Amino acid sequence: THETPDEYAGRLNLALAGTASEKSGLARDLDDVTAAYDAARYDEHEPEGGPAHSTLRQQAERIMQALRSQSRQERLEQQGSRSRRKR
């Protein structure tokens, strides 16, 4: 399927659902990274170097960390349910 970055961000936002405080922080990170992408892609305006660029990099890393953690947790849950079925 072809989806816009904003549609993809919406799916990521759902995937990142966690505790309220985690969600609000990650949702803000995702909003900021998506806005920066939209500006670079459609307005042809790259974020300034320095602190703003560093902040976006940190936000993207937090998003990726949350997705990796969620994926790891899902794999562990799947392995646990398989081993319970084998018993």
PDB file of C-alpha atoms in Angstrom:
ATOM      1  CA  THR A   1       0.000   0.000   0.000  1.00  0.00           C
ATOM      2  CA  HIS A   2       0.995   3.581  -0.460  1.00  0.00           C
ATOM      3  CA  GLU A   3       0.541   5.631   2.636  1.00  0.00           C
ATOM      4  CA  THR A   4       1.586   9.148   3.445  1.00  0.00           C
ATOM      5  CA  PRO A   5       4.114   9.829   6.194  1.00  0.00           C
ATOM      6  CA  ASP A   6       1.261  11.213   8.289  1.00  0.00           C
ATOM      7  CA  GLU A   7      -0.750   8.000   7.827  1.00  0.00           C
ATOM      8  CA  TYR A   8       2.328   5.965   8.787  1.00  0.00           C
ATOM      9  CA  ALA A   9       2.829   8.186  11.839  1.00  0.00           C
ATOM     10  CA  GLY A  10      -0.764   7.441  12.830  1.00  0.00           C
ATOM     11  CA  ARG A  11      -0.083   3.701  12.671  1.00  0.00           C
ATOM     12  CA  LEU A  12       3.128   4.133  14.662  1.00  0.00           C
ATOM     13  CA  ASN A  13       1.269   6.165  17.257  1.00  0.00           C
ATOM     14  CA  LEU A  14      -1.142   3.254  17.745  1.00  0.00           C
ATOM     15  CA  ALA A  15       1.733   0.781  17.903  1.00  0.00           C
ATOM     16  CA  LEU A  16       3.501   2.855  20.542  1.00  0.00           C
ATOM     17  CA  ALA A  17       0.506   2.903  22.890  1.00  0.00           C
ATOM     18  CA  GLY A  18       1.722   2.292  26.439  1.00  0.00           C
ATOM     19  CA  THR A  19       1.310   4.021  29.731  1.00  0.00           C
ATOM     20  CA  ALA A  20      -0.150   7.513  29.607  1.00  0.00           C
ATOM     21  CA  SER A  21       3.148   9.247  30.411  1.00  0.00           C
ATOM     22  CA  GLU A  22       5.130   7.117  27.956  1.00  0.00           C
ATOM     23  CA  LYS A  23       2.516   7.667  25.285  1.00  0.00           C
ATOM     24  CA  SER A  24       2.426  11.421  25.689  1.00  0.00           C
ATOM     25  CA  GLY A  25       6.221  11.663  25.451  1.00  0.00           C
ATOM     26  CA  LEU A  26       6.467   9.299  22.491  1.00  0.00           C
ATOM     27  CA  ALA A  27       3.472  10.927  20.797  1.00  0.00           C
ATOM     28  CA  ARG A  28       5.176  14.305  21.118  1.00  0.00           C
ATOM     29  CA  ASP A  29       8.423  12.827  19.741  1.00  0.00           C
ATOM     30  CA  LEU A  30       6.545  11.277  16.827  1.00  0.00           C
ATOM     31  CA  ASP A  31       4.695  14.530  16.107  1.00  0.00           C
ATOM     32  CA  ASP A  32       7.975  16.479  16.079  1.00  0.00           C
ATOM     33  CA  VAL A  33       9.804  13.995  13.860  1.00  0.00           C
ATOM     34  CA  THR A  34       6.836  13.796  11.468  1.00  0.00           C
ATOM     35  CA  ALA A  35       6.602  17.591  11.277  1.00  0.00           C
ATOM     36  CA  ALA A  36      10.330  17.830  10.525  1.00  0.00           C
ATOM     37  CA  TYR A  37       9.966  15.185   7.799  1.00  0.00           C
ATOM     38  CA  ASP A  38       6.978  16.993   6.294  1.00  0.00           C
ATOM     39  CA  ALA A  39       8.935  20.273   6.286  1.00  0.00           C
ATOM     40  CA  ALA A  40      11.960  18.647   4.652  1.00  0.00           C
ATOM     41  CA  ARG A  41       9.918  16.685   2.115  1.00  0.00           C
ATOM     42  CA  TYR A  42       7.195  19.099   1.139  1.00  0.00           C
ATOM     43  CA  ASP A  43       8.511  22.546   2.103  1.00  0.00           C
ATOM     44  CA  GLU A  44      12.092  21.630   1.180  1.00  0.00           C
ATOM     45  CA  HIS A  45      13.195  23.061   4.518  1.00  0.00           C
ATOM     46  CA  GLU A  46      15.733  20.971   6.418  1.00  0.00           C
ATOM     47  CA  PRO A  47      15.944  21.415  10.191  1.00  0.00           C
ATOM     48  CA  GLU A  48      18.718  23.681  11.370  1.00  0.00           C
ATOM     49  CA  GLY A  49      21.889  21.992  12.533  1.00  0.00           C
ATOM     50  CA  GLY A  50      22.935  22.051  16.150  1.00  0.00           C
ATOM     51  CA  PRO A  51      20.485  21.646  19.017  1.00  0.00           C
ATOM     52  CA  ALA A  52      17.332  21.242  16.892  1.00  0.00           C
ATOM     53  CA  HIS A  53      18.948  18.529  14.787  1.00  0.00           C
ATOM     54  CA  SER A  54      20.302  16.793  17.885  1.00  0.00           C
ATOM     55  CA  THR A  55      16.869  16.884  19.524  1.00  0.00           C
ATOM     56  CA  LEU A  56      15.239  15.293  16.465  1.00  0.00           C
ATOM     57  CA  ARG A  57      17.892  12.577  16.463  1.00  0.00           C
ATOM     58  CA  GLN A  58      17.219  11.866  20.154  1.00  0.00           C
ATOM     59  CA  GLN A  59      13.472  11.777  19.554  1.00  0.00           C
ATOM     60  CA  ALA A  60      13.868   9.356  16.650  1.00  0.00           C
ATOM     61  CA  GLU A  61      16.094   7.150  18.809  1.00  0.00           C
ATOM     62  CA  ARG A  62      13.472   7.063  21.597  1.00  0.00           C
ATOM     63  CA  ILE A  63      10.835   6.023  19.068  1.00  0.00           C
ATOM     64  CA  MET A  64      13.069   3.267  17.687  1.00  0.00           C
ATOM     65  CA  GLN A  65      13.958   2.113  21.199  1.00  0.00           C
ATOM     66  CA  ALA A  66      10.271   1.836  22.120  1.00  0.00           C
ATOM     67  CA  LEU A  67       9.512  -0.133  18.942  1.00  0.00           C
ATOM     68  CA  ARG A  68      12.445  -2.510  19.553  1.00  0.00           C
ATOM     69  CA  SER A  69      11.360  -3.033  23.158  1.00  0.00           C
ATOM     70  CA  GLN A  70       7.776  -3.711  22.103  1.00  0.00           C
ATOM     71  CA  SER A  71       8.920  -6.172  19.444  1.00  0.00           C
ATOM     72  CA  ARG A  72      11.158  -7.963  21.958  1.00  0.00           C
ATOM     73  CA  GLN A  73       8.255  -8.194  24.433  1.00  0.00           C
ATOM     74  CA  GLU A  74       5.917  -9.605  21.778  1.00  0.00           C
ATOM     75  CA  ARG A  75       8.484 -12.257  20.823  1.00  0.00           C
ATOM     76  CA  LEU A  76       8.901 -13.296  24.468  1.00  0.00           C
ATOM     77  CA  GLU A  77       5.143 -13.553  24.906  1.00  0.00           C
ATOM     78  CA  GLN A  78       4.854 -15.694  21.773  1.00  0.00           C
ATOM     79  CA  GLN A  79       7.648 -17.987  22.949  1.00  0.00           C
ATOM     80  CA  GLY A  80       5.979 -18.308  26.358  1.00  0.00           C
ATOM     81  CA  SER A  81       2.636 -19.261  24.873  1.00  0.00           C
ATOM     82  CA  ARG A  82       4.297 -21.862  22.625  1.00  0.00           C
ATOM     83  CA  SER A  83       6.131 -23.470  25.520  1.00  0.00           C
ATOM     84  CA  ARG A  84       2.942 -23.567  27.632  1.00  0.00           C
ATOM     85  CA  ARG A  85       1.117 -25.344  24.786  1.00  0.00           C
ATOM     86  CA  LYS A  86       3.852 -27.989  24.504  1.00  0.00           C
ATOM     87  CA  ARG A  87       3.516 -28.982  28.162  1.00  0.00           C
TER      88      ARG A  87
END
